[in-house]
mmCIF file of C-alpha atoms in Angstrom:
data_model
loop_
_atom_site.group_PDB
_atom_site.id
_atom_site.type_symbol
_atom_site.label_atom_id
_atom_site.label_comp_id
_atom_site.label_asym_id
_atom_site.label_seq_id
_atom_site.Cartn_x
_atom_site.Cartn_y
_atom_site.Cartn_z
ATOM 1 C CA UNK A 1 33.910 6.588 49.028
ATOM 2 C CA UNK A 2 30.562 6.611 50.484
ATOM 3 C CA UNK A 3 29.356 4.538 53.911
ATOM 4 C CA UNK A 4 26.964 2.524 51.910
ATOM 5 C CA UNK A 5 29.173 1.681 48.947
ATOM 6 C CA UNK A 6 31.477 0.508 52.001
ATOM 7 C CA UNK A 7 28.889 -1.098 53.681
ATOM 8 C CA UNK A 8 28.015 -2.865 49.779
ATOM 9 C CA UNK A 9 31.348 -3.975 49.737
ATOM 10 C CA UNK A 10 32.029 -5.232 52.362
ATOM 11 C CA UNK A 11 29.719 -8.447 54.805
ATOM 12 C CA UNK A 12 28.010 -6.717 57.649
ATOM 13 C CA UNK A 13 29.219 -7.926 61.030
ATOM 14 C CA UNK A 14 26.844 -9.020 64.015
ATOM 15 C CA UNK A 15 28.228 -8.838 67.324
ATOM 16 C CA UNK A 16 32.418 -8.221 67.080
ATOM 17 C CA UNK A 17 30.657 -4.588 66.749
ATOM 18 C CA UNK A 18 28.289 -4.558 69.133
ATOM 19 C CA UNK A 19 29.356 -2.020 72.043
ATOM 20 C CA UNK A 20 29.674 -3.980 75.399
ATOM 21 C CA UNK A 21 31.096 -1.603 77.649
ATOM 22 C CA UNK A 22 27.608 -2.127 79.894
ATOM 23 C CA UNK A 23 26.882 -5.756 80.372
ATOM 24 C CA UNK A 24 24.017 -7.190 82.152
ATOM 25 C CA UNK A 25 23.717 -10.822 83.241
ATOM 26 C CA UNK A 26 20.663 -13.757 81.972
ATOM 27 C CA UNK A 27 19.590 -16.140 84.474
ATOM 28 C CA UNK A 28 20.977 -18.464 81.698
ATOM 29 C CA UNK A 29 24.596 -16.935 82.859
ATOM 30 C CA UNK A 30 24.781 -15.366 79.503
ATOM 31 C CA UNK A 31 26.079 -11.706 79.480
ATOM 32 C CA UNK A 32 24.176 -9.478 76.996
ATOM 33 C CA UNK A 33 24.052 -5.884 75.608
ATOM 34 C CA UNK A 34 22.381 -2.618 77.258
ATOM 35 C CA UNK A 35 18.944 -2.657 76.337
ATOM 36 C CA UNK A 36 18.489 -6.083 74.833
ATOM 37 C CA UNK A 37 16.133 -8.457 75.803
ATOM 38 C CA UNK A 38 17.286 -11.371 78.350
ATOM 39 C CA UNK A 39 18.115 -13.761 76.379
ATOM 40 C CA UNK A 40 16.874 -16.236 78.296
ATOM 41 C CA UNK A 41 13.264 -15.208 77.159
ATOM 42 C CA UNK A 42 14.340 -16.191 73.477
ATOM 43 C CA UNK A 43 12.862 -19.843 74.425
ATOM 44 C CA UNK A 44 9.409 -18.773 74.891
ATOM 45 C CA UNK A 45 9.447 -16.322 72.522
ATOM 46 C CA UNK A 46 11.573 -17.481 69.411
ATOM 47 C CA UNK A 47 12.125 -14.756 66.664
ATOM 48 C CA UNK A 48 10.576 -17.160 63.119
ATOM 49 C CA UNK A 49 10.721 -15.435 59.366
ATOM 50 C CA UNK A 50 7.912 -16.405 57.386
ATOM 51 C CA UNK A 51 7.924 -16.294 53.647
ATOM 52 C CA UNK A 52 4.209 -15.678 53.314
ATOM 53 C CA UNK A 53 1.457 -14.370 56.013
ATOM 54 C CA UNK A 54 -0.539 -17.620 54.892
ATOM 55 C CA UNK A 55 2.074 -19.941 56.197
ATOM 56 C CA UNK A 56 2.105 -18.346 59.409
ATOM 57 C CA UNK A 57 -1.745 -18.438 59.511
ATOM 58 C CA UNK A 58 -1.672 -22.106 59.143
ATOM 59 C CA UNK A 59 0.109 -22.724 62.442
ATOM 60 C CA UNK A 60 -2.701 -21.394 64.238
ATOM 61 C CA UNK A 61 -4.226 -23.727 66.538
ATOM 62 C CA UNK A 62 -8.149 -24.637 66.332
ATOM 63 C CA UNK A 63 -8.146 -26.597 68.808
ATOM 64 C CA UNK A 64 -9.181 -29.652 69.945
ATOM 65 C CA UNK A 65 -12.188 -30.863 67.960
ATOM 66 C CA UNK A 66 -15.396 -31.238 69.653
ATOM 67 C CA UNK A 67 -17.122 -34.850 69.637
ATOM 68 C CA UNK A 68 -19.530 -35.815 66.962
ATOM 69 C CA UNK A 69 -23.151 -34.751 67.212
ATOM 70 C CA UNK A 70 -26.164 -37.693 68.098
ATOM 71 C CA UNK A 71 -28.442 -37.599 65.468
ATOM 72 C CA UNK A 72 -31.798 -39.458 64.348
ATOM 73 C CA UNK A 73 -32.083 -41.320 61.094
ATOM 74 C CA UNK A 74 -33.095 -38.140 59.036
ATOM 75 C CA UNK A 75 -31.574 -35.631 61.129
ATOM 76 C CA UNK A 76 -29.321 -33.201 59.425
ATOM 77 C CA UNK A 77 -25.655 -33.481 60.922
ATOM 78 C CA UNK A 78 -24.285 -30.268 62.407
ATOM 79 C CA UNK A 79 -21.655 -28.488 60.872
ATOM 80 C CA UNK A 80 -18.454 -28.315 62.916
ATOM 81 C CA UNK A 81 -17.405 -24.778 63.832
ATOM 82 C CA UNK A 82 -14.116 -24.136 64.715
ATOM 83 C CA UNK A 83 -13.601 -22.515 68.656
ATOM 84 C CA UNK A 84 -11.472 -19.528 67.597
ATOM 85 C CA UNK A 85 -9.812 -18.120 64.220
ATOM 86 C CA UNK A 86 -7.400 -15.946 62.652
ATOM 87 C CA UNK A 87 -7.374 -14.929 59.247
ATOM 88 C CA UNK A 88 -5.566 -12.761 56.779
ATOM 89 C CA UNK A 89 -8.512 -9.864 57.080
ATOM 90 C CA UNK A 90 -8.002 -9.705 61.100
ATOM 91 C CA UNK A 91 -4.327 -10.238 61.552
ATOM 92 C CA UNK A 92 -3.075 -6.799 62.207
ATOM 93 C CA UNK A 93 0.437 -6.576 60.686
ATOM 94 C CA UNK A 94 2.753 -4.622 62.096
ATOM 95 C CA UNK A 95 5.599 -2.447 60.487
ATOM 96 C CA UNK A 96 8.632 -2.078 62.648
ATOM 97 C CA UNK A 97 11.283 -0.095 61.738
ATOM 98 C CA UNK A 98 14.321 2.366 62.370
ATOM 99 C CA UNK A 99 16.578 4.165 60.718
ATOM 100 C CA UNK A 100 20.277 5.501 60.730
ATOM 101 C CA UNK A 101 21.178 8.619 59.801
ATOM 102 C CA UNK A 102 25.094 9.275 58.379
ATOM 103 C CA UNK A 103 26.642 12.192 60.409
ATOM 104 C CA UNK A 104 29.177 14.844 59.650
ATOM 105 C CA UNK A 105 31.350 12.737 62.157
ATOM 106 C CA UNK A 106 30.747 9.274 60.119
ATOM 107 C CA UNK A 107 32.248 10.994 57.343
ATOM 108 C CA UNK A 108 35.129 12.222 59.025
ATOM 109 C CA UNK A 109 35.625 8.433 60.218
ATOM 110 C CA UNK A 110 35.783 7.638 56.471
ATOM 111 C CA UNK A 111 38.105 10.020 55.403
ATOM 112 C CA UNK A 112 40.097 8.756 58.405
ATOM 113 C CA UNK A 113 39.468 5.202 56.695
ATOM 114 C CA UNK A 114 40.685 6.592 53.171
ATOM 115 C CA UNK A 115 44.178 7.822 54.963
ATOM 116 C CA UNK A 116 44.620 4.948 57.410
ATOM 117 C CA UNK A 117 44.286 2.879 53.982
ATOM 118 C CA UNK A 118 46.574 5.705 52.217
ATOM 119 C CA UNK A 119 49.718 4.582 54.887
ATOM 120 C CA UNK A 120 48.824 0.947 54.993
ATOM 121 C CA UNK A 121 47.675 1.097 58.340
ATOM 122 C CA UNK A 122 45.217 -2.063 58.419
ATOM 123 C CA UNK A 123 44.680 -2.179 62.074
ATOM 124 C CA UNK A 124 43.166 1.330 62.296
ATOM 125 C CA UNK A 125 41.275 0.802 58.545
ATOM 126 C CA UNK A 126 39.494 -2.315 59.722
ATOM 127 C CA UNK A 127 38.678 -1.282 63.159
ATOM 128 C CA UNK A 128 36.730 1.295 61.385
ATOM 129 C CA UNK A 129 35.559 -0.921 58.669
ATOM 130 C CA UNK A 130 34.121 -2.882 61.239
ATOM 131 C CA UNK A 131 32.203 -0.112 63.244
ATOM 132 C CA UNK A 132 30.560 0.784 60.003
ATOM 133 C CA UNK A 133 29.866 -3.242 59.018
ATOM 134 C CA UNK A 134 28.087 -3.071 62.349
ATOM 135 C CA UNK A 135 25.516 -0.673 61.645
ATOM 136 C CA UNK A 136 23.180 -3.140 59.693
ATOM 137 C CA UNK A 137 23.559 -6.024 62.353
ATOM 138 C CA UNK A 138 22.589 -3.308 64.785
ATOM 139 C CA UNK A 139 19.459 -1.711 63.196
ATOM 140 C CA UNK A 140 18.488 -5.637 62.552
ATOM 141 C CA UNK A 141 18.210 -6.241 66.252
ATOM 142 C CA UNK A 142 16.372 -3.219 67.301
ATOM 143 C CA UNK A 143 13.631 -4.571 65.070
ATOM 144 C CA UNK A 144 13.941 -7.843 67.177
ATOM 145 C CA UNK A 145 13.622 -6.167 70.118
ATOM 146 C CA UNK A 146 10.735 -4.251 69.426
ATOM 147 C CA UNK A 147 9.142 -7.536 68.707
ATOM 148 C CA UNK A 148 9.967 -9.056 72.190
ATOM 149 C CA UNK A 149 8.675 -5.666 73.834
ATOM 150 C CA UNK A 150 5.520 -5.884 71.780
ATOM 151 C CA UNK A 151 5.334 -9.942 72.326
ATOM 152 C CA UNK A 152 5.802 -9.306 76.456
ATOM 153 C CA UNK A 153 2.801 -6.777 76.483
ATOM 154 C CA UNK A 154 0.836 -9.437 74.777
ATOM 155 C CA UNK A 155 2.144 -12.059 77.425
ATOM 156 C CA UNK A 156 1.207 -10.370 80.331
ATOM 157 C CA UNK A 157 -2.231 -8.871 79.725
ATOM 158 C CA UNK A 158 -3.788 -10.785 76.012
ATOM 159 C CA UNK A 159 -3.500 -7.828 74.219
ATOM 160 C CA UNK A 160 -0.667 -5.546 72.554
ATOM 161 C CA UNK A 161 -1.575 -1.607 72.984
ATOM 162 C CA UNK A 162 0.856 0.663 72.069
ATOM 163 C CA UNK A 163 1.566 4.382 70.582
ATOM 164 C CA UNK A 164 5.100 4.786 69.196
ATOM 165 C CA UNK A 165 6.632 8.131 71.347
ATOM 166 C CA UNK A 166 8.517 9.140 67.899
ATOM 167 C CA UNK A 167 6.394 7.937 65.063
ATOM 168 C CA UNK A 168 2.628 8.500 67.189
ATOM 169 C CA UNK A 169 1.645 5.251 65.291
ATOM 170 C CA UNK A 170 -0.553 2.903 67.453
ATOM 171 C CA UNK A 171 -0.632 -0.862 67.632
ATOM 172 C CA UNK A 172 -3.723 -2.734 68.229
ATOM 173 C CA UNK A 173 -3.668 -6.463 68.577
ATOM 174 C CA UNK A 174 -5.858 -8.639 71.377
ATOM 175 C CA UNK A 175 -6.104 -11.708 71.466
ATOM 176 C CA UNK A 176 -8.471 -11.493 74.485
ATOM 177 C CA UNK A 177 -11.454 -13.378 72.437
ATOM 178 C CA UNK A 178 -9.580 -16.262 72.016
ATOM 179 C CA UNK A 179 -8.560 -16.774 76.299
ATOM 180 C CA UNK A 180 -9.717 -18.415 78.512
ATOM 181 C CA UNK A 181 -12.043 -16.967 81.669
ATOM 182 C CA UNK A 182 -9.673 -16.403 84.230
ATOM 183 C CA UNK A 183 -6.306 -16.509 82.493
ATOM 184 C CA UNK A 184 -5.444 -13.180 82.614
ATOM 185 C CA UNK A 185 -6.697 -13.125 86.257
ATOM 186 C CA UNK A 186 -7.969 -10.101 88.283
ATOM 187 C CA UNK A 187 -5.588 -7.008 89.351
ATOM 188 C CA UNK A 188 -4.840 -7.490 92.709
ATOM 189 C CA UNK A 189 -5.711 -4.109 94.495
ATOM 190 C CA UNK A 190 -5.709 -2.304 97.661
ATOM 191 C CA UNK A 191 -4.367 -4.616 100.513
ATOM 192 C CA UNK A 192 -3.769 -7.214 97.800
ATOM 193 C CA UNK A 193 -0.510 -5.724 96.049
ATOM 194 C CA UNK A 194 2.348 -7.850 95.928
ATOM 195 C CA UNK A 195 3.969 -4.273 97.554
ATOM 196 C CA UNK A 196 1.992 -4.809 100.586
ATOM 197 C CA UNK A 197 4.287 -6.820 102.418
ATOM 198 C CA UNK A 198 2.254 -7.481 105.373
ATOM 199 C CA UNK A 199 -1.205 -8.415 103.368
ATOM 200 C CA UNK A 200 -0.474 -9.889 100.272
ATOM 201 C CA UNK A 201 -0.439 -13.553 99.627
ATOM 202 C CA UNK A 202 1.650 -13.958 96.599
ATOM 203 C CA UNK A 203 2.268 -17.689 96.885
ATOM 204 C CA UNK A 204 -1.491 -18.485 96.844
ATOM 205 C CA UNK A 205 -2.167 -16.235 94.235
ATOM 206 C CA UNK A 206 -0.196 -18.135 91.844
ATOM 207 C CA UNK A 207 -0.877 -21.708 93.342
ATOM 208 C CA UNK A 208 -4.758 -20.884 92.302
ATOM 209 C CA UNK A 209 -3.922 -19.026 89.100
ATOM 210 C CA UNK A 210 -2.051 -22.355 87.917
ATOM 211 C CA UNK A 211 -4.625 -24.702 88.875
ATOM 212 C CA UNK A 212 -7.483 -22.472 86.777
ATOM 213 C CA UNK A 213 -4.829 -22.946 83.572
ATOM 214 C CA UNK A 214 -4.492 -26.345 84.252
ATOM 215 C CA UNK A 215 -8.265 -27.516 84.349
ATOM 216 C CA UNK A 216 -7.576 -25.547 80.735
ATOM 217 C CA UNK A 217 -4.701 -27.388 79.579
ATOM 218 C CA UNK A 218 -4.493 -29.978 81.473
ATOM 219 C CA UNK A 219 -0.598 -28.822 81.999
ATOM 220 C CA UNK A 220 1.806 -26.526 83.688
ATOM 221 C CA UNK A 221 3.452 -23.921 82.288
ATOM 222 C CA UNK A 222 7.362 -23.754 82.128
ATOM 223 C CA UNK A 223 7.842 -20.633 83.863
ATOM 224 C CA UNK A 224 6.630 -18.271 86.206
ATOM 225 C CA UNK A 225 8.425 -14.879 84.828
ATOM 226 C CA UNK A 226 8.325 -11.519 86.528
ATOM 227 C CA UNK A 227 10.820 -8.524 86.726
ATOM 228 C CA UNK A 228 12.990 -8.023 89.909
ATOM 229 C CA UNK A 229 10.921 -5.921 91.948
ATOM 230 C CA UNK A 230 7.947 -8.509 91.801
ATOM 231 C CA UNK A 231 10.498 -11.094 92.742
ATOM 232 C CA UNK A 232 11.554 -9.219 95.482
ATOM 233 C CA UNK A 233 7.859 -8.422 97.079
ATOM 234 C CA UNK A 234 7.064 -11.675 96.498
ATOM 235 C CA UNK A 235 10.294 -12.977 98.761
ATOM 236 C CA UNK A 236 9.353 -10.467 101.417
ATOM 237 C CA UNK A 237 5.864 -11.099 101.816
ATOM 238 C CA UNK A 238 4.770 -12.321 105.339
ATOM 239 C CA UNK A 239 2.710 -15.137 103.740
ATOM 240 C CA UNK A 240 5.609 -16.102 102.023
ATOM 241 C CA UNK A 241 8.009 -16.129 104.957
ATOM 242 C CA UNK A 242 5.261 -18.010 107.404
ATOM 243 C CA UNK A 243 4.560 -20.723 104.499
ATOM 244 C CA UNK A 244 8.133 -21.441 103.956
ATOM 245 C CA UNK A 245 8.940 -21.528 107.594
ATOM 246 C CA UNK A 246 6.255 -23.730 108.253
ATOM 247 C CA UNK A 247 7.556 -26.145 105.405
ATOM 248 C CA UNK A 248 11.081 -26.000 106.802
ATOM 249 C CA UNK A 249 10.005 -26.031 110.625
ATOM 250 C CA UNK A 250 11.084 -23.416 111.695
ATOM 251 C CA UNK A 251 7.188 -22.813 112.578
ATOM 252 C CA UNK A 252 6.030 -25.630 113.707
ATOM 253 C CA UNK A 253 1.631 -26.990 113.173
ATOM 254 C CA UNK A 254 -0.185 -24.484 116.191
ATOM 255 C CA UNK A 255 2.595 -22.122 116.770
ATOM 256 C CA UNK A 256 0.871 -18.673 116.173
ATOM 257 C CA UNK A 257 3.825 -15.957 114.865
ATOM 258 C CA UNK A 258 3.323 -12.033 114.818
ATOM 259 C CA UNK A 259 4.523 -9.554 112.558
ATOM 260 C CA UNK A 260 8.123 -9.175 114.345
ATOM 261 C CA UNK A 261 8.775 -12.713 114.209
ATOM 262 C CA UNK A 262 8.344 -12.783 110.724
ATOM 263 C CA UNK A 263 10.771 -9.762 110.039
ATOM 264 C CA UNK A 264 13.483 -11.570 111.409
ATOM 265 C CA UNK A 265 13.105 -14.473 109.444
ATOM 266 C CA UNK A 266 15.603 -14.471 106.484
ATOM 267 C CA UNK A 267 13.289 -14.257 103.323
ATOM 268 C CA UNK A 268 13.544 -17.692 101.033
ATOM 269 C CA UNK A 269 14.747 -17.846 97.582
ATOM 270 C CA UNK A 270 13.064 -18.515 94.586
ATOM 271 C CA UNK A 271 13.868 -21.722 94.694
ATOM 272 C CA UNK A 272 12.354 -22.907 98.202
ATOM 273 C CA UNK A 273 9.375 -20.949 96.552
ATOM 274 C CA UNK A 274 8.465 -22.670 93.062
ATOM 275 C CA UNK A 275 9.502 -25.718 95.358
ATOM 276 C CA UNK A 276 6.598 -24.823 98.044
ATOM 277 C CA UNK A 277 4.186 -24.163 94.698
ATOM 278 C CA UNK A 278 5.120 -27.449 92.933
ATOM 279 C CA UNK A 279 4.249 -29.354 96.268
ATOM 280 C CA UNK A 280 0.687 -27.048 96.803
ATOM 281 C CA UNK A 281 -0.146 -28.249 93.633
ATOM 282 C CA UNK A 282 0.520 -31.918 93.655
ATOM 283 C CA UNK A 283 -1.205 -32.071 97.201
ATOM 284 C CA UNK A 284 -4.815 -30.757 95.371
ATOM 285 C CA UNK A 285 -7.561 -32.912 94.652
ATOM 286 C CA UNK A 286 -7.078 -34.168 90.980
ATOM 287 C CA UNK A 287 -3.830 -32.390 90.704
ATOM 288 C CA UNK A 288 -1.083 -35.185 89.757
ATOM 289 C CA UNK A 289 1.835 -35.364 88.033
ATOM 290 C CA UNK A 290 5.428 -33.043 88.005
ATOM 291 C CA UNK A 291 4.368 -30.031 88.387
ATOM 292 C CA UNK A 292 7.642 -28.300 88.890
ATOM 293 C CA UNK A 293 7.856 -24.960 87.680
ATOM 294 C CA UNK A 294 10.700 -22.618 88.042
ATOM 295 C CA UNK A 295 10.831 -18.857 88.734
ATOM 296 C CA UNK A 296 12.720 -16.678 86.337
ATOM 297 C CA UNK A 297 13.178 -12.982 87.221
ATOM 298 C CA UNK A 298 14.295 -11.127 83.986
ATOM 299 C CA UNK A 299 14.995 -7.453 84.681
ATOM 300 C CA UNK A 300 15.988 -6.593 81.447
ATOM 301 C CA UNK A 301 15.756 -2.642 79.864
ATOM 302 C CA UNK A 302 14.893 -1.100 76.518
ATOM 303 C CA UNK A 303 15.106 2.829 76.109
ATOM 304 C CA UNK A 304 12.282 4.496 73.775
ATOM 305 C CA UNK A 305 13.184 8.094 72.028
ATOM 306 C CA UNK A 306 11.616 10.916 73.277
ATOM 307 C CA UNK A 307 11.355 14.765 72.272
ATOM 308 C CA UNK A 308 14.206 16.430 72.612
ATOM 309 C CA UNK A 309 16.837 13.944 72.016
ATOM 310 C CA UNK A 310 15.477 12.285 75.529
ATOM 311 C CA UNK A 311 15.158 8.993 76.677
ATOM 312 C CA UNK A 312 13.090 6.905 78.554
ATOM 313 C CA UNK A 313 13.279 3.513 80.274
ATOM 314 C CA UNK A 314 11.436 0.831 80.765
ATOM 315 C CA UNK A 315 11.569 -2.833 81.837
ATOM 316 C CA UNK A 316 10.479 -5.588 78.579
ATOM 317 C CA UNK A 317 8.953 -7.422 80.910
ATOM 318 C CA UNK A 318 6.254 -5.095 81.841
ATOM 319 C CA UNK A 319 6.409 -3.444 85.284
ATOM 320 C CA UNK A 320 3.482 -5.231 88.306
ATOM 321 C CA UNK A 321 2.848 -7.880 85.949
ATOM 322 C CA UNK A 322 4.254 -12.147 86.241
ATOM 323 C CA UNK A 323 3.045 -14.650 83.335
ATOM 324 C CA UNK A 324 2.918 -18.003 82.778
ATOM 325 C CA UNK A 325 5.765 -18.942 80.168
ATOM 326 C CA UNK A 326 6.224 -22.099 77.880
ATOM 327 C CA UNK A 327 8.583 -23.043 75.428
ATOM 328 C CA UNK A 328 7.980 -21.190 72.082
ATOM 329 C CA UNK A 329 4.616 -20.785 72.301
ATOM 330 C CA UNK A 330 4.404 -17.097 71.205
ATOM 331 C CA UNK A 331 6.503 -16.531 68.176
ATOM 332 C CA UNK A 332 8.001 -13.159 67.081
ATOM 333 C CA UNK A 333 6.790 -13.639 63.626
ATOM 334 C CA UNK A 334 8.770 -11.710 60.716
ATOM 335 C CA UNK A 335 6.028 -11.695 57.794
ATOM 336 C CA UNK A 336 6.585 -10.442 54.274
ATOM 337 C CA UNK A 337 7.179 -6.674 53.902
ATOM 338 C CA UNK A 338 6.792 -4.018 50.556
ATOM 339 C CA UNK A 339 10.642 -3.083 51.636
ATOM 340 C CA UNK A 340 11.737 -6.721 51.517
ATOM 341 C CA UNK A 341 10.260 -7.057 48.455
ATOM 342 C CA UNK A 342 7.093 -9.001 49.936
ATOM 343 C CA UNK A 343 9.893 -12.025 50.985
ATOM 344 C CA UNK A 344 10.679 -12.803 54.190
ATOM 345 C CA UNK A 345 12.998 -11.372 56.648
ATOM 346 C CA UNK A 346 14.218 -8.075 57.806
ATOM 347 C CA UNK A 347 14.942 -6.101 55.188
ATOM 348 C CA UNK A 348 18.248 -2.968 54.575
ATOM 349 C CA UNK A 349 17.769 -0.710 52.405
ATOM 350 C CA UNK A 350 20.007 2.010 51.734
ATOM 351 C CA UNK A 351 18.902 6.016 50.490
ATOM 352 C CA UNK A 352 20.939 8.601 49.490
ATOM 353 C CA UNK A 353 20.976 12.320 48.740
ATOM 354 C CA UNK A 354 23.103 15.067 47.338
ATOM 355 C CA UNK A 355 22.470 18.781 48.234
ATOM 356 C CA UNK A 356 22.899 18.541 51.152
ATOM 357 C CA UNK A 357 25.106 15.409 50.688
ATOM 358 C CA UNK A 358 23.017 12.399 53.405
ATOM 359 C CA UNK A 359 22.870 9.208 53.923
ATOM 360 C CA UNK A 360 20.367 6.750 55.348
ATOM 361 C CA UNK A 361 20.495 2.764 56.477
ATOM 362 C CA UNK A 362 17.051 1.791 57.552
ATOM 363 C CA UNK A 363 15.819 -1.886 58.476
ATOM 364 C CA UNK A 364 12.466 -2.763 58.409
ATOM 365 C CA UNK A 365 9.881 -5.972 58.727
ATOM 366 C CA UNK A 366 6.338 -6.424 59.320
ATOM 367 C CA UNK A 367 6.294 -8.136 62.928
ATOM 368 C CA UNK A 368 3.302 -9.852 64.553
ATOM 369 C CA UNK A 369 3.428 -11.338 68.370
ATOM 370 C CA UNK A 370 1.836 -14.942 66.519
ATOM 371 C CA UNK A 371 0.505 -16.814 70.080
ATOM 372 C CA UNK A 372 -0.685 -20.767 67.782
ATOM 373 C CA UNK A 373 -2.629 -21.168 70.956
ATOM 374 C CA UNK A 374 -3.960 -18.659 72.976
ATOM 375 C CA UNK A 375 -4.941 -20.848 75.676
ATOM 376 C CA UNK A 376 -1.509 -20.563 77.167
ATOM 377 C CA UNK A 377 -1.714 -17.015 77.219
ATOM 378 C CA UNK A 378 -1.854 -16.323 81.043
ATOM 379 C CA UNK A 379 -0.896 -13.254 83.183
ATOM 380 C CA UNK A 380 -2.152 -11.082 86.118
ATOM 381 C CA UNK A 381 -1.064 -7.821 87.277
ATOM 382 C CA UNK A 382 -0.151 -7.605 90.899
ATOM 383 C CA UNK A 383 0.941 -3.766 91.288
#
């Protein structure tokens, strides 16, 4: 018996598998494993398989369409032109993949399996059955999450740069061309940072940052998203304490307040601060409408490989960044792959070899952050 005839044999399993001996808890109350992505990202950033790369093309947004042209009697008519494009020649496809080696110690699993089957033991033969029916469902989601790493970058700043530590193999994808002036707003520096407690003004920085995407859209986003640490500045803040106080009278119109005042004033929760936003923005000239957007903090981890049998870690959503979230509207798009057999999907494929006797289970996909409309691409860096 081999591990992939068993794994032929035999339907792969998803989660039963799936060690959860660390669990770390959504915002959506869900629990989830150790270096997965917060699930409750998955609505803004839905994981689609396309069964050609021209189908997903097609979703792309053009627009709006400009108004017709005046023109005299003998005038030629302009041609249309559309605002933005992608096509097949300047979408950048991108292969993710990862692979599992079979160990000395898988095999002494099976020949455990073979015995435990040997003295009709069915508990211990289907425990291990089941570890091994994991592995596919396992490989499978590290290609998702690669894809809502890669789709988070792209989130937060309009492009996706990055160098694979293992592999040294870059990715290159902006969609910077295609985004509005002042969505991804300036880097607040110096004084500015969200870490300077005593200087920053987080809640105005987003209050204007939404109205300059809603004279875009005409809209508010869904979300405000940003990791815990952002969250936490942004609660801490003496702008944010004095604004909320003021709101809640505890300050009342006139009453001046120093710097020790404000430290012993309890900081607010997120809550009392999207509230404080939504009513900044209805009170604006021209602004009208619900404009209640919540906060989510998502402090989720992924670990990258590094030399040596290492590991780093790092935060999906990127570190001194928040963006503007809305539902679904940047897809982790699973296009047609060689290893797949040019259909859609992620595809398994199994290798072998026999001096020196190996094994391999790999999963692969080509994977493409697919925003249909850019526009809503909006993020600023704050660290």
């Amino acid at each position: 018996m081999s591990v992939i005839q068993l794994l032929r044999d035999n339907p792969t399993t998803v989660d039963k598998t799936i060690d959860l001996t660390i669990e770390r808890l959504s915002s959506t109350g869900d629990t989830y494993r150790d270096g997965a992505p917060d699930p409750a990202l998955n609505m803004y950033f839905p994981l689609t398989s396309y069964q050609s790369t021209l189908l997903a093309l097609r979703k792309f947004k053009n627009f709006a369409p400009t108004i017709a042209s005046v023109v005299e009697e003998d005038q030629d008519i302009p041609i249309r032109r559309g605002r933005i494009s992608l096509t097949q020649e300047n979408i950048d496809n991108i292969k993710v993949a990862t692979k599992y080696l079979v160990t000395e110690k898988d095999l002494k699993l099976l020949f455990e399996l073979e015995n435990s089957l040997l003295r009709n033991d069915q508990q211990t033969a289907q425990a291990i059955k089941d570890e091994f029916c994991g592995i596919p469902a396992t490989l499978e989601a590290s290609c998702t999450f690669t894809g809502m790493m890669l789709s988070l970058k792209l989130a937060t700043t309009g492009k996706c740069t990055y160098t694979d530590a293992e592999s040294k193999a870059k990715v290159q994808l902006s969609y910077l061309d295609s985004i509005p002036s002042g969505h991804i707003a300036s880097t607040k520096t110096g004084t500015s940072k969200w870490s300077n407690l005593t200087n920053a003004t987080g809640i105005q920085d987003i209050v204007d940052h939404l109205k300059v995407v809603y004279r875009t859209l005409r809209r508010y986003p869904n979300a405000i998203v940003m990791n815990l640490t952002e969250a936490d500045n942004l609660r801490n803040q003496n702008s944010t304490k004095e604004m909320i106080a003021r709101e809640k009278g505890i300050i009342t119109d006139g009453q001046t307040v120093d710097a020790s005042a404000l430290a012993n004033i309890i900081p607010p929760t997120l809550e009392e601060i999207s509230m404080l936003i939504s009513r900044l923005l209805l009170d604006s000239a021209g602004m009208s409408g619900n404009a209640r957007i919540e906060i989510k903090v998502s402090d989720s981890i992924y670990y990258l490989s590094e030399a040596n049998n290492d590991y780093s870690e790092h935060t999906y959503v990127p570190e001194g960044y928040y963006f503007f979230a809305w539902n679904n509207y940047i897809e982790r798009a699973i296009l047609p792959c060689a290893g797949n057999e040019f259909a859609g999907g992620i595809a398994i494929n199994y290798d072998t070899q026999n001096a020196p006797r190996r094994e391999w289970i790999a999963a692969e996909c080509n994977m493409l952050p697919l925003c249909a409309d850019p526009r809503k691409i909006a993020g600023r860096k704050v660290e």
